PDB file of C-alpha atoms in Angstrom:
ATOM      1  CA  MET X  28       0.270  -0.005   0.019  1.00 79.00           C
ATOM      2  CA  GLY X  29       2.908   2.210  -0.031  1.00 86.00           C
ATOM      3  CA  SER X  30       3.813   1.843  -3.502  1.00 88.00           C
ATOM      4  CA  LEU X  31       3.091   3.685  -6.633  1.00 90.00           C
ATOM      5  CA  GLU X  32       0.584   1.561  -7.735  1.00 91.00           C
ATOM      6  CA  SER X  33      -0.805   1.932  -4.514  1.00 92.00           C
ATOM      7  CA  SER X  34      -3.914   3.737  -5.750  1.00 94.00           C
ATOM      8  CA  LYS X  35      -4.067   1.390  -8.518  1.00 94.00           C
ATOM      9  CA  TRP X  36      -4.285  -2.102  -5.787  1.00 93.00           C
ATOM     10  CA  LYS X  37      -6.849  -0.403  -3.745  1.00 92.00           C
ATOM     11  CA  GLU X  38      -8.846   0.277  -6.966  1.00 94.00           C
ATOM     12  CA  ALA X  39      -8.952  -3.336  -7.284  1.00 93.00           C
ATOM     13  CA  ILE X  40      -9.453  -4.400  -3.903  1.00 92.00           C
ATOM     14  CA  LYS X  41     -12.796  -2.076  -4.101  1.00 92.00           C
ATOM     15  CA  THR X  42     -13.594  -4.024  -7.070  1.00 92.00           C
ATOM     16  CA  GLU X  43     -13.547  -7.247  -5.496  1.00 91.00           C
ATOM     17  CA  LEU X  44     -15.134  -6.325  -2.650  1.00 91.00           C
ATOM     18  CA  GLN X  45     -17.932  -4.803  -4.896  1.00 91.00           C
ATOM     19  CA  ALA X  46     -18.107  -8.282  -6.553  1.00 90.00           C
ATOM     20  CA  LEU X  47     -18.588  -9.919  -2.925  1.00 90.00           C
ATOM     21  CA  GLU X  48     -21.534  -7.841  -2.559  1.00 90.00           C
ATOM     22  CA  ASP X  49     -23.101  -8.254  -5.783  1.00 90.00           C
ATOM     23  CA  ASN X  50     -23.142 -11.919  -5.627  1.00 89.00           C
ATOM     24  CA  HIS X  51     -24.068 -11.856  -1.726  1.00 91.00           C
ATOM     25  CA  THR X  52     -21.078 -14.414  -1.137  1.00 93.00           C
ATOM     26  CA  TRP X  53     -22.106 -14.671   2.615  1.00 93.00           C
ATOM     27  CA  ASP X  54     -24.339 -14.165   5.625  1.00 91.00           C
ATOM     28  CA  LEU X  55     -23.361 -12.497   8.877  1.00 88.00           C
ATOM     29  CA  ILE X  56     -23.697 -14.662  11.504  1.00 89.00           C
ATOM     30  CA  THR X  57     -22.905 -14.735  15.449  1.00 87.00           C
ATOM     31  CA  THR X  58     -19.560 -16.970  16.228  1.00 78.00           C
ATOM     32  CA  GLU X  59     -20.328 -19.992  18.183  1.00 73.00           C
ATOM     33  CA  PRO X  60     -17.297 -21.725  19.796  1.00 68.00           C
ATOM     34  CA  GLN X  61     -17.780 -25.093  17.814  1.00 73.00           C
ATOM     35  CA  GLN X  62     -17.580 -23.624  14.259  1.00 77.00           C
ATOM     36  CA  ASN X  63     -14.814 -23.953  12.171  1.00 84.00           C
ATOM     37  CA  ILE X  64     -13.991 -20.821  10.709  1.00 89.00           C
ATOM     38  CA  ILE X  65     -11.149 -20.427   8.009  1.00 91.00           C
ATOM     39  CA  ASP X  66      -8.836 -17.404   7.434  1.00 92.00           C
ATOM     40  CA  THR X  67      -8.686 -14.976   4.552  1.00 92.00           C
ATOM     41  CA  LYS X  68      -5.863 -12.861   3.042  1.00 92.00           C
ATOM     42  CA  TRP X  69      -5.256 -10.531   0.038  1.00 93.00           C
ATOM     43  CA  VAL X  70      -3.886 -12.101  -2.878  1.00 93.00           C
ATOM     44  CA  PHE X  71      -2.452  -9.208  -5.166  1.00 94.00           C
ATOM     45  CA  LYS X  72      -1.623  -9.835  -9.093  1.00 93.00           C
ATOM     46  CA  ARG X  73      -0.819  -8.063 -12.440  1.00 92.00           C
ATOM     47  CA  LYS X  74      -1.977  -9.557 -15.535  1.00 87.00           C
ATOM     48  CA  LYS X  75      -0.944  -8.531 -18.496  1.00 83.00           C
ATOM     49  CA  ASN X  76      -1.198  -8.688 -22.115  1.00 80.00           C
ATOM     50  CA  SER X  77       0.250 -10.410 -25.317  1.00 73.00           C
ATOM     51  CA  GLU X  78       3.023  -7.798 -25.527  1.00 77.00           C
ATOM     52  CA  GLY X  79       3.922  -8.009 -21.992  1.00 78.00           C
ATOM     53  CA  LYS X  80       2.715  -5.238 -20.934  1.00 85.00           C
ATOM     54  CA  VAL X  81       0.065  -4.704 -17.280  1.00 87.00           C
ATOM     55  CA  GLN X  82      -3.027  -4.694 -18.167  1.00 87.00           C
ATOM     56  CA  VAL X  83      -5.373  -5.372 -15.433  1.00 90.00           C
ATOM     57  CA  TYR X  84      -4.589  -4.891 -11.786  1.00 94.00           C
ATOM     58  CA  LYS X  85      -6.129  -7.463  -9.858  1.00 93.00           C
ATOM     59  CA  ALA X  86      -7.019  -8.313  -5.911  1.00 93.00           C
ATOM     60  CA  ARG X  87      -8.067 -11.262  -5.026  1.00 93.00           C
ATOM     61  CA  LEU X  88      -9.623 -12.612  -1.423  1.00 93.00           C
ATOM     62  CA  VAL X  89      -8.453 -15.917  -1.223  1.00 94.00           C
ATOM     63  CA  ALA X  90      -9.728 -18.724   1.860  1.00 93.00           C
ATOM     64  CA  ARG X  91      -6.935 -20.297   3.579  1.00 92.00           C
ATOM     65  CA  GLY X  92      -8.857 -23.883   2.137  1.00 88.00           C
ATOM     66  CA  PHE X  93      -5.851 -25.584   3.844  1.00 87.00           C
ATOM     67  CA  GLN X  94      -8.150 -24.677   7.326  1.00 85.00           C
ATOM     68  CA  GLN X  95     -10.809 -26.783   6.182  1.00 82.00           C
ATOM     69  CA  THR X  96     -11.856 -29.640   8.338  1.00 72.00           C
ATOM     70  CA  GLY X  97     -14.765 -31.887   8.598  1.00 61.00           C
ATOM     71  CA  ILE X  98     -15.982 -31.797   5.376  1.00 60.00           C
ATOM     72  CA  SER X  99     -16.150 -34.852   2.959  1.00 49.00           C
ATOM     73  CA  TYR X 100     -14.051 -34.240  -0.175  1.00 60.00           C
ATOM     74  CA  ASP X 101     -14.847 -37.136  -2.595  1.00 67.00           C
ATOM     75  CA  GLU X 102     -15.433 -34.927  -4.925  1.00 80.00           C
ATOM     76  CA  VAL X 103     -13.128 -31.933  -5.579  1.00 85.00           C
ATOM     77  CA  TYR X 104     -11.800 -32.481  -8.938  1.00 89.00           C
ATOM     78  CA  SER X 105     -11.994 -30.128 -11.569  1.00 92.00           C
ATOM     79  CA  PRO X 106     -11.306 -30.477 -15.072  1.00 93.00           C
ATOM     80  CA  VAL X 107      -9.831 -27.578 -17.399  1.00 92.00           C
ATOM     81  CA  THR X 108      -9.463 -28.313 -21.626  1.00 94.00           C
ATOM     82  CA  SER X 109      -6.587 -29.960 -23.179  1.00 92.00           C
ATOM     83  CA  LEU X 110      -3.942 -27.702 -25.196  1.00 89.00           C
ATOM     84  CA  THR X 111      -4.799 -30.490 -28.436  1.00 90.00           C
ATOM     85  CA  THR X 112      -8.404 -29.419 -28.072  1.00 94.00           C
ATOM     86  CA  VAL X 113      -7.497 -25.998 -28.090  1.00 94.00           C
ATOM     87  CA  ARG X 114      -5.050 -26.120 -31.019  1.00 92.00           C
ATOM     88  CA  ILE X 115      -7.520 -29.044 -33.396  1.00 94.00           C
ATOM     89  CA  LEU X 116     -10.829 -26.261 -33.197  1.00 95.00           C
ATOM     90  CA  ILE X 117      -8.541 -23.661 -33.905  1.00 95.00           C
ATOM     91  CA  SER X 118      -6.914 -25.602 -36.867  1.00 94.00           C
ATOM     92  CA  ILE X 119     -10.777 -26.207 -37.699  1.00 95.00           C
ATOM     93  CA  ALA X 120     -11.953 -22.872 -37.499  1.00 95.00           C
ATOM     94  CA  ALA X 121      -8.355 -21.554 -39.836  1.00 94.00           C
ATOM     95  CA  TYR X 122      -9.354 -24.299 -42.471  1.00 94.00           C
ATOM     96  CA  TYR X 123     -13.080 -22.952 -42.623  1.00 93.00           C
ATOM     97  CA  GLY X 124     -12.187 -19.202 -42.219  1.00 93.00           C
ATOM     98  CA  TRP X 125     -14.290 -18.492 -39.165  1.00 95.00           C
ATOM     99  CA  ASN X 126     -13.694 -16.176 -36.406  1.00 94.00           C
ATOM    100  CA  ILE X 127     -12.785 -16.663 -32.207  1.00 96.00           C
ATOM    101  CA  TYR X 128     -14.272 -15.154 -29.833  1.00 96.00           C
ATOM    102  CA  GLN X 129     -12.876 -14.853 -26.025  1.00 96.00           C
ATOM    103  CA  PHE X 130     -14.780 -14.022 -23.084  1.00 92.00           C
ATOM    104  CA  ASP X 131     -13.818 -13.519 -19.311  1.00 93.00           C
ATOM    105  CA  ILE X 132     -16.163 -14.237 -16.481  1.00 94.00           C
ATOM    106  CA  CYS X 133     -15.460 -11.558 -14.109  1.00 90.00           C
ATOM    107  CA  SER X 134     -15.205 -13.502 -10.829  1.00 88.00           C
ATOM    108  CA  ALA X 135     -16.105 -16.568 -11.420  1.00 92.00           C
ATOM    109  CA  PHE X 136     -16.486 -19.025  -8.482  1.00 92.00           C
ATOM    110  CA  LEU X 137     -18.908 -16.107  -7.067  1.00 92.00           C
ATOM    111  CA  HIS X 138     -21.317 -17.553  -9.157  1.00 93.00           C
ATOM    112  CA  SER X 139     -21.244 -21.227  -7.594  1.00 93.00           C
ATOM    113  CA  SER X 140     -23.702 -22.007  -5.205  1.00 91.00           C
ATOM    114  CA  ILE X 141     -22.345 -24.239  -2.210  1.00 90.00           C
ATOM    115  CA  ASN X 142     -23.984 -26.412  -0.262  1.00 83.00           C
ATOM    116  CA  GLU X 143     -21.592 -27.076   2.950  1.00 84.00           C
ATOM    117  CA  ASP X 144     -21.566 -25.164   6.059  1.00 86.00           C
ATOM    118  CA  ILE X 145     -18.499 -22.989   5.617  1.00 88.00           C
ATOM    119  CA  TYR X 146     -17.277 -20.056   7.842  1.00 90.00           C
ATOM    120  CA  ILE X 147     -14.890 -17.393   7.550  1.00 91.00           C
ATOM    121  CA  TYR X 148     -13.459 -14.507   9.166  1.00 90.00           C
ATOM    122  CA  LEU X 149     -13.717 -10.690   7.164  1.00 87.00           C
ATOM    123  CA  PRO X 150     -11.400  -9.442   5.275  1.00 84.00           C
ATOM    124  CA  GLU X 151      -9.518  -6.836   6.972  1.00 75.00           C
ATOM    125  CA  GLY X 152     -11.773  -3.142   7.130  1.00 70.00           C
ATOM    126  CA  HIS X 153     -15.065  -5.526   7.883  1.00 72.00           C
ATOM    127  CA  ILE X 154     -14.168  -7.299  10.854  1.00 69.00           C
ATOM    128  CA  GLN X 155     -17.631  -6.654  12.884  1.00 71.00           C
ATOM    129  CA  SER X 156     -17.138  -7.614  16.245  1.00 71.00           C
ATOM    130  CA  GLY X 157     -18.417 -11.567  17.246  1.00 75.00           C
ATOM    131  CA  LYS X 158     -19.520 -11.755  13.755  1.00 85.00           C
ATOM    132  CA  VAL X 159     -17.976 -14.245  10.754  1.00 90.00           C
ATOM    133  CA  GLY X 160     -19.851 -15.123   7.547  1.00 91.00           C
ATOM    134  CA  LYS X 161     -21.301 -17.570   5.899  1.00 91.00           C
ATOM    135  CA  LEU X 162     -20.546 -18.585   3.008  1.00 93.00           C
ATOM    136  CA  ARG X 163     -23.566 -18.714   0.463  1.00 93.00           C
ATOM    137  CA  LYS X 164     -21.531 -18.908  -2.415  1.00 93.00           C
ATOM    138  CA  ALA X 165     -17.929 -20.092  -3.253  1.00 92.00           C
ATOM    139  CA  ILE X 166     -14.267 -18.315  -2.943  1.00 93.00           C
ATOM    140  CA  TYR X 167     -11.651 -18.748  -4.060  1.00 92.00           C
ATOM    141  CA  GLY X 168      -9.098 -20.735  -1.723  1.00 92.00           C
ATOM    142  CA  LEU X 169     -12.077 -23.524  -1.039  1.00 91.00           C
ATOM    143  CA  LYS X 170     -10.999 -26.924  -2.347  1.00 89.00           C
ATOM    144  CA  LYS X 171     -14.114 -27.406  -3.556  1.00 90.00           C
ATOM    145  CA  ALA X 172     -14.163 -23.893  -5.001  1.00 92.00           C
ATOM    146  CA  PRO X 173     -12.964 -25.464  -8.900  1.00 93.00           C
ATOM    147  CA  ARG X 174     -15.686 -27.915  -8.996  1.00 93.00           C
ATOM    148  CA  TYR X 175     -18.516 -26.014  -7.772  1.00 93.00           C
ATOM    149  CA  TRP X 176     -17.371 -23.617 -10.638  1.00 95.00           C
ATOM    150  CA  TYR X 177     -17.272 -26.305 -13.423  1.00 95.00           C
ATOM    151  CA  GLU X 178     -20.642 -27.826 -12.353  1.00 95.00           C
ATOM    152  CA  THR X 179     -22.104 -24.118 -12.051  1.00 96.00           C
ATOM    153  CA  PHE X 180     -20.508 -23.603 -15.972  1.00 96.00           C
ATOM    154  CA  CYS X 181     -21.183 -26.950 -17.235  1.00 96.00           C
ATOM    155  CA  ASN X 182     -25.356 -26.889 -16.244  1.00 96.00           C
ATOM    156  CA  PHE X 183     -25.694 -23.204 -17.780  1.00 96.00           C
ATOM    157  CA  MET X 184     -24.046 -25.195 -21.145  1.00 97.00           C
ATOM    158  CA  ILE X 185     -26.789 -28.158 -21.553  1.00 96.00           C
ATOM    159  CA  SER X 186     -29.731 -25.741 -20.565  1.00 96.00           C
ATOM    160  CA  GLN X 187     -28.781 -23.838 -24.024  1.00 95.00           C
ATOM    161  CA  ASP X 188     -28.898 -27.069 -25.868  1.00 95.00           C
ATOM    162  CA  PHE X 189     -24.986 -27.538 -26.188  1.00 97.00           C
ATOM    163  CA  LYS X 190     -23.801 -31.677 -25.711  1.00 97.00           C
ATOM    164  CA  ARG X 191     -20.479 -31.866 -23.710  1.00 96.00           C
ATOM    165  CA  SER X 192     -17.728 -33.645 -25.526  1.00 96.00           C
ATOM    166  CA  LYS X 193     -17.090 -37.024 -24.222  1.00 94.00           C
ATOM    167  CA  THR X 194     -13.661 -36.674 -24.867  1.00 94.00           C
ATOM    168  CA  ASP X 195     -13.260 -33.234 -23.436  1.00 96.00           C
ATOM    169  CA  MET X 196     -14.761 -32.366 -20.283  1.00 95.00           C
ATOM    170  CA  CYS X 197     -14.801 -28.676 -20.903  1.00 97.00           C
ATOM    171  CA  LEU X 198     -15.554 -28.981 -25.161  1.00 98.00           C
ATOM    172  CA  TYR X 199     -19.527 -28.228 -25.619  1.00 97.00           C
ATOM    173  CA  ILE X 200     -20.887 -28.711 -29.218  1.00 97.00           C
ATOM    174  CA  LYS X 201     -24.207 -27.626 -30.276  1.00 96.00           C
ATOM    175  CA  THR X 202     -25.552 -28.502 -33.848  1.00 93.00           C
ATOM    176  CA  PHE X 203     -28.483 -26.905 -35.651  1.00 88.00           C
ATOM    177  CA  LYS X 204     -28.942 -27.434 -38.769  1.00 86.00           C
ATOM    178  CA  ASN X 205     -25.820 -26.390 -41.051  1.00 88.00           C
ATOM    179  CA  THR X 206     -24.193 -24.669 -37.906  1.00 92.00           C
ATOM    180  CA  LYS X 207     -21.878 -26.228 -35.654  1.00 95.00           C
ATOM    181  CA  THR X 208     -20.592 -23.807 -32.861  1.00 96.00           C
ATOM    182  CA  PHE X 209     -18.117 -25.294 -30.356  1.00 97.00           C
ATOM    183  CA  VAL X 210     -16.929 -23.660 -26.846  1.00 97.00           C
ATOM    184  CA  ILE X 211     -14.239 -24.468 -25.052  1.00 96.00           C
ATOM    185  CA  GLN X 212     -13.449 -23.602 -21.103  1.00 96.00           C
ATOM    186  CA  TYR X 213     -10.395 -23.492 -19.197  1.00 95.00           C
ATOM    187  CA  VAL X 214     -11.933 -21.827 -15.700  1.00 93.00           C
ATOM    188  CA  ASP X 215     -12.832 -18.627 -16.659  1.00 92.00           C
ATOM    189  CA  ASP X 216     -11.629 -18.483 -19.970  1.00 94.00           C
ATOM    190  CA  ILE X 217     -13.893 -19.000 -22.689  1.00 96.00           C
ATOM    191  CA  LEU X 218     -13.883 -19.478 -26.377  1.00 96.00           C
ATOM    192  CA  MET X 219     -16.100 -19.491 -29.014  1.00 96.00           C
ATOM    193  CA  ILE X 220     -16.279 -20.853 -32.445  1.00 96.00           C
ATOM    194  CA  SER X 221     -18.933 -21.018 -34.586  1.00 95.00           C
ATOM    195  CA  SER X 222     -20.083 -21.093 -38.315  1.00 94.00           C
ATOM    196  CA  ASP X 223     -22.819 -18.704 -37.530  1.00 93.00           C
ATOM    197  CA  GLU X 224     -22.533 -15.014 -35.975  1.00 91.00           C
ATOM    198  CA  SER X 225     -26.178 -14.745 -34.628  1.00 92.00           C
ATOM    199  CA  THR X 226     -25.129 -17.950 -32.833  1.00 92.00           C
ATOM    200  CA  VAL X 227     -22.369 -16.335 -30.941  1.00 93.00           C
ATOM    201  CA  GLU X 228     -24.331 -12.875 -30.218  1.00 93.00           C
ATOM    202  CA  SER X 229     -27.220 -15.606 -28.751  1.00 93.00           C
ATOM    203  CA  LEU X 230     -25.164 -17.238 -26.801  1.00 94.00           C
ATOM    204  CA  LYS X 231     -23.416 -13.938 -25.579  1.00 93.00           C
ATOM    205  CA  GLU X 232     -26.759 -12.562 -24.256  1.00 94.00           C
ATOM    206  CA  GLN X 233     -27.433 -15.638 -22.784  1.00 95.00           C
ATOM    207  CA  MET X 234     -24.187 -15.442 -20.783  1.00 94.00           C
ATOM    208  CA  ALA X 235     -24.143 -11.781 -19.494  1.00 93.00           C
ATOM    209  CA  LYS X 236     -27.745 -12.841 -18.190  1.00 94.00           C
ATOM    210  CA  THR X 237     -26.251 -15.279 -16.150  1.00 94.00           C
ATOM    211  CA  PHE X 238     -23.084 -14.112 -15.370  1.00 93.00           C
ATOM    212  CA  LYS X 239     -20.845 -10.952 -15.491  1.00 91.00           C
ATOM    213  CA  ILE X 240     -18.564 -11.743 -18.673  1.00 93.00           C
ATOM    214  CA  LYS X 241     -16.202  -9.478 -20.370  1.00 92.00           C
ATOM    215  CA  ASP X 242     -16.336  -9.682 -23.890  1.00 93.00           C
ATOM    216  CA  LEU X 243     -12.496  -9.191 -25.286  1.00 92.00           C
ATOM    217  CA  GLY X 244     -14.420  -9.565 -29.289  1.00 93.00           C
ATOM    218  CA  LEU X 245     -11.529 -12.006 -31.271  1.00 95.00           C
ATOM    219  CA  ALA X 246      -9.159 -13.806 -29.147  1.00 95.00           C
ATOM    220  CA  SER X 247      -6.231 -12.712 -28.560  1.00 92.00           C
ATOM    221  CA  TYR X 248      -3.834 -13.889 -25.809  1.00 91.00           C
ATOM    222  CA  TYR X 249      -5.385 -16.941 -24.544  1.00 92.00           C
ATOM    223  CA  VAL X 250      -4.156 -19.331 -21.657  1.00 88.00           C
ATOM    224  CA  GLY X 251      -0.325 -17.536 -22.315  1.00 87.00           C
ATOM    225  CA  ILE X 252      -1.230 -18.287 -26.415  1.00 93.00           C
ATOM    226  CA  ARG X 253      -0.783 -15.209 -28.968  1.00 93.00           C
ATOM    227  CA  ILE X 254      -3.509 -15.478 -31.472  1.00 95.00           C
ATOM    228  CA  LEU X 255      -3.440 -13.574 -34.523  1.00 94.00           C
ATOM    229  CA  GLN X 256      -6.406 -13.867 -36.637  1.00 94.00           C
ATOM    230  CA  ASN X 257      -6.142 -13.341 -40.452  1.00 88.00           C
ATOM    231  CA  LYS X 258      -8.653 -13.620 -43.387  1.00 83.00           C
ATOM    232  CA  ASP X 259      -5.594 -15.973 -45.062  1.00 85.00           C
ATOM    233  CA  PHE X 260      -4.533 -17.639 -41.668  1.00 89.00           C
ATOM    234  CA  ILE X 261      -4.290 -17.884 -37.815  1.00 94.00           C
ATOM    235  CA  SER X 262      -0.981 -18.582 -36.534  1.00 94.00           C
ATOM    236  CA  LEU X 263       0.604 -18.874 -32.745  1.00 95.00           C
ATOM    237  CA  ASP X 264       3.090 -18.043 -30.543  1.00 94.00           C
ATOM    238  CA  GLN X 265       4.340 -18.192 -26.866  1.00 94.00           C
ATOM    239  CA  CYS X 266       6.688 -15.044 -27.426  1.00 92.00           C
ATOM    240  CA  GLU X 267       6.521 -13.330 -24.301  1.00 89.00           C
ATOM    241  CA  TYR X 268       5.921 -16.466 -22.413  1.00 91.00           C
ATOM    242  CA  LEU X 269       9.687 -17.885 -23.680  1.00 93.00           C
ATOM    243  CA  LYS X 270      10.933 -14.073 -22.997  1.00 92.00           C
ATOM    244  CA  SER X 271      10.495 -14.797 -19.477  1.00 91.00           C
ATOM    245  CA  ILE X 272      11.942 -18.445 -19.603  1.00 94.00           C
ATOM    246  CA  LEU X 273      15.088 -16.983 -21.060  1.00 94.00           C
ATOM    247  CA  GLN X 274      14.514 -13.866 -17.884  1.00 94.00           C
ATOM    248  CA  LEU X 275      14.257 -16.500 -15.460  1.00 94.00           C
ATOM    249  CA  PHE X 276      17.208 -18.723 -16.385  1.00 94.00           C
ATOM    250  CA  ASN X 277      19.245 -15.420 -17.041  1.00 93.00           C
ATOM    251  CA  MET X 278      19.934 -16.087 -20.782  1.00 93.00           C
ATOM    252  CA  SER X 279      18.453 -13.095 -22.132  1.00 92.00           C
ATOM    253  CA  ASP X 280      21.011 -12.586 -23.718  1.00 93.00           C
ATOM    254  CA  CYS X 281      21.906 -15.817 -25.306  1.00 91.00           C
ATOM    255  CA  LYS X 282      22.733 -16.042 -28.948  1.00 91.00           C
ATOM    256  CA  GLY X 283      19.796 -17.341 -31.060  1.00 88.00           C
ATOM    257  CA  VAL X 284      19.873 -20.504 -33.191  1.00 89.00           C
ATOM    258  CA  THR X 285      18.204 -22.272 -36.011  1.00 90.00           C
ATOM    259  CA  ILE X 286      17.428 -25.681 -35.398  1.00 90.00           C
ATOM    260  CA  PRO X 287      16.225 -27.062 -31.732  1.00 88.00           C
ATOM    261  CA  LEU X 288      19.381 -29.908 -31.554  1.00 88.00           C
ATOM    262  CA  GLU X 289      22.806 -30.216 -32.935  1.00 87.00           C
ATOM    263  CA  PRO X 290      23.069 -32.579 -35.975  1.00 86.00           C
ATOM    264  CA  ASN X 291      24.702 -35.818 -34.985  1.00 86.00           C
ATOM    265  CA  PHE X 292      23.359 -35.449 -31.391  1.00 86.00           C
ATOM    266  CA  ASN X 293      24.998 -37.754 -29.003  1.00 83.00           C
ATOM    267  CA  SER X 294      23.179 -38.661 -25.697  1.00 79.00           C
ATOM    268  CA  SER X 295      26.618 -40.181 -24.564  1.00 77.00           C
ATOM    269  CA  TYR X 296      27.156 -35.924 -24.298  1.00 75.00           C
ATOM    270  CA  LEU X 297      24.968 -36.261 -21.495  1.00 79.00           C
ATOM    271  CA  SER X 298      25.207 -37.868 -18.170  1.00 73.00           C
ATOM    272  CA  ARG X 299      23.556 -39.587 -15.133  1.00 67.00           C
ATOM    273  CA  GLU X 300      25.761 -38.293 -12.031  1.00 70.00           C
ATOM    274  CA  SER X 301      24.976 -36.382  -9.410  1.00 64.00           C
ATOM    275  CA  SER X 302      26.274 -32.863  -9.609  1.00 61.00           C
ATOM    276  CA  GLU X 303      27.620 -31.145  -7.074  1.00 68.00           C
ATOM    277  CA  SER X 304      24.677 -28.519  -6.367  1.00 78.00           C
ATOM    278  CA  GLN X 305      21.117 -29.972  -5.969  1.00 81.00           C
ATOM    279  CA  GLU X 306      20.082 -26.371  -6.490  1.00 84.00           C
ATOM    280  CA  ILE X 307      21.497 -27.178 -10.323  1.00 81.00           C
ATOM    281  CA  GLU X 308      19.538 -29.794 -10.421  1.00 82.00           C
ATOM    282  CA  ASN X 309      15.993 -28.612  -9.687  1.00 88.00           C
ATOM    283  CA  ARG X 310      17.260 -25.667 -12.116  1.00 89.00           C
ATOM    284  CA  CYS X 311      17.202 -28.161 -14.914  1.00 87.00           C
ATOM    285  CA  ARG X 312      14.220 -29.872 -14.114  1.00 91.00           C
ATOM    286  CA  LYS X 313      12.445 -26.796 -13.524  1.00 94.00           C
ATOM    287  CA  LEU X 314      14.096 -25.260 -17.048  1.00 93.00           C
ATOM    288  CA  ILE X 315      12.674 -28.886 -18.431  1.00 94.00           C
ATOM    289  CA  GLY X 316       9.253 -28.305 -17.374  1.00 94.00           C
ATOM    290  CA  CYS X 317       8.972 -24.938 -18.616  1.00 94.00           C
ATOM    291  CA  ILE X 318       9.914 -26.184 -22.101  1.00 94.00           C
ATOM    292  CA  MET X 319       7.590 -28.668 -22.015  1.00 93.00           C
ATOM    293  CA  TYR X 320       4.907 -26.413 -21.909  1.00 91.00           C
ATOM    294  CA  ALA X 321       5.750 -24.560 -24.737  1.00 93.00           C
ATOM    295  CA  MET X 322       6.296 -27.394 -26.440  1.00 93.00           C
ATOM    296  CA  LEU X 323       2.477 -29.101 -25.835  1.00 88.00           C
ATOM    297  CA  ASP X 324       1.640 -25.334 -26.526  1.00 89.00           C
ATOM    298  CA  THR X 325       2.921 -24.116 -30.183  1.00 92.00           C
ATOM    299  CA  ARG X 326       6.615 -25.956 -30.243  1.00 93.00           C
ATOM    300  CA  PRO X 327       6.588 -29.323 -31.280  1.00 91.00           C
ATOM    301  CA  ASP X 328       9.615 -29.263 -32.943  1.00 93.00           C
ATOM    302  CA  LEU X 329      11.086 -29.165 -29.395  1.00 94.00           C
ATOM    303  CA  SER X 330       9.885 -32.534 -28.600  1.00 94.00           C
ATOM    304  CA  ILE X 331      13.112 -34.141 -29.675  1.00 91.00           C
ATOM    305  CA  SER X 332      15.213 -31.874 -27.041  1.00 91.00           C
ATOM    306  CA  ILE X 333      13.027 -32.483 -24.509  1.00 93.00           C
ATOM    307  CA  SER X 334      12.750 -36.144 -24.405  1.00 92.00           C
ATOM    308  CA  ILE X 335      16.580 -36.469 -24.421  1.00 90.00           C
ATOM    309  CA  LEU X 336      16.509 -34.140 -21.794  1.00 89.00           C
ATOM    310  CA  SER X 337      14.036 -35.742 -19.641  1.00 89.00           C
ATOM    311  CA  ARG X 338      15.962 -38.964 -19.570  1.00 87.00           C
ATOM    312  CA  PHE X 339      18.862 -37.484 -17.397  1.00 83.00           C
ATOM    313  CA  GLN X 340      16.721 -35.404 -14.794  1.00 79.00           C
ATOM    314  CA  ASN X 341      18.410 -37.552 -12.101  1.00 72.00           C
TER     315      ASN X 341
END
């Protein structure tokens, strides 16, 4: 709060508190001794665009879910769409010349009702003597919050006559006459691809009635992937992500090469012997994991390199 950006963080907190109030997230009740009350904390983040510039200052009130006790956690798993699905549908859009639209569900988890008795301490500045909040809606940090949100969005899509794919639980498909529409869900980031623009507008209106959405127009940046849409082609890259990886491993000034692996590379150059430093070993594993994410998204040319390096992590 003492930084030069304090005014932006205060505005972000105000926006989050307003969202909590608008969604009637909790009821104020008097504390009882036997209640398990969960702490909350503020989490701050700068969300950047495809060019690496700060786009939004985000403040999130998060529950310390590790304090939850006495509640069944049988069903906490929440799926996210496969990146393979995203690439396949983008290639379909490119082939047919369809536009790809993107939406963001604002404070997504707050749209999900919960069916357990969960109590939280109120955030700083809103503490009232002897009062705690009994949650009506899921908030970030709860063990089941992602699953509650997934079920909420899934039920909404089914109510709009979409069918959930059997191979990807976050892909929804609607076929009407000669029109095909695909919706991809990655938590609160939504991609929509359709052969009919009126279907897109109709679904957008219905979505806005149920959730608070941010219409981002034509997709340009999705889960770290920059999407460039043109009349003749669609291209994908992770330029900013790769720059951040180079910076993280102090390689921003390294020289580029045109091929991902030396010709006639011999894996005997590498060794499974332990290094003198555990820190170096950990950094190598971290680096392989970071590059593997890029390989799965937009850089399949790195797969052989990653495959070889992964054999020598121990």
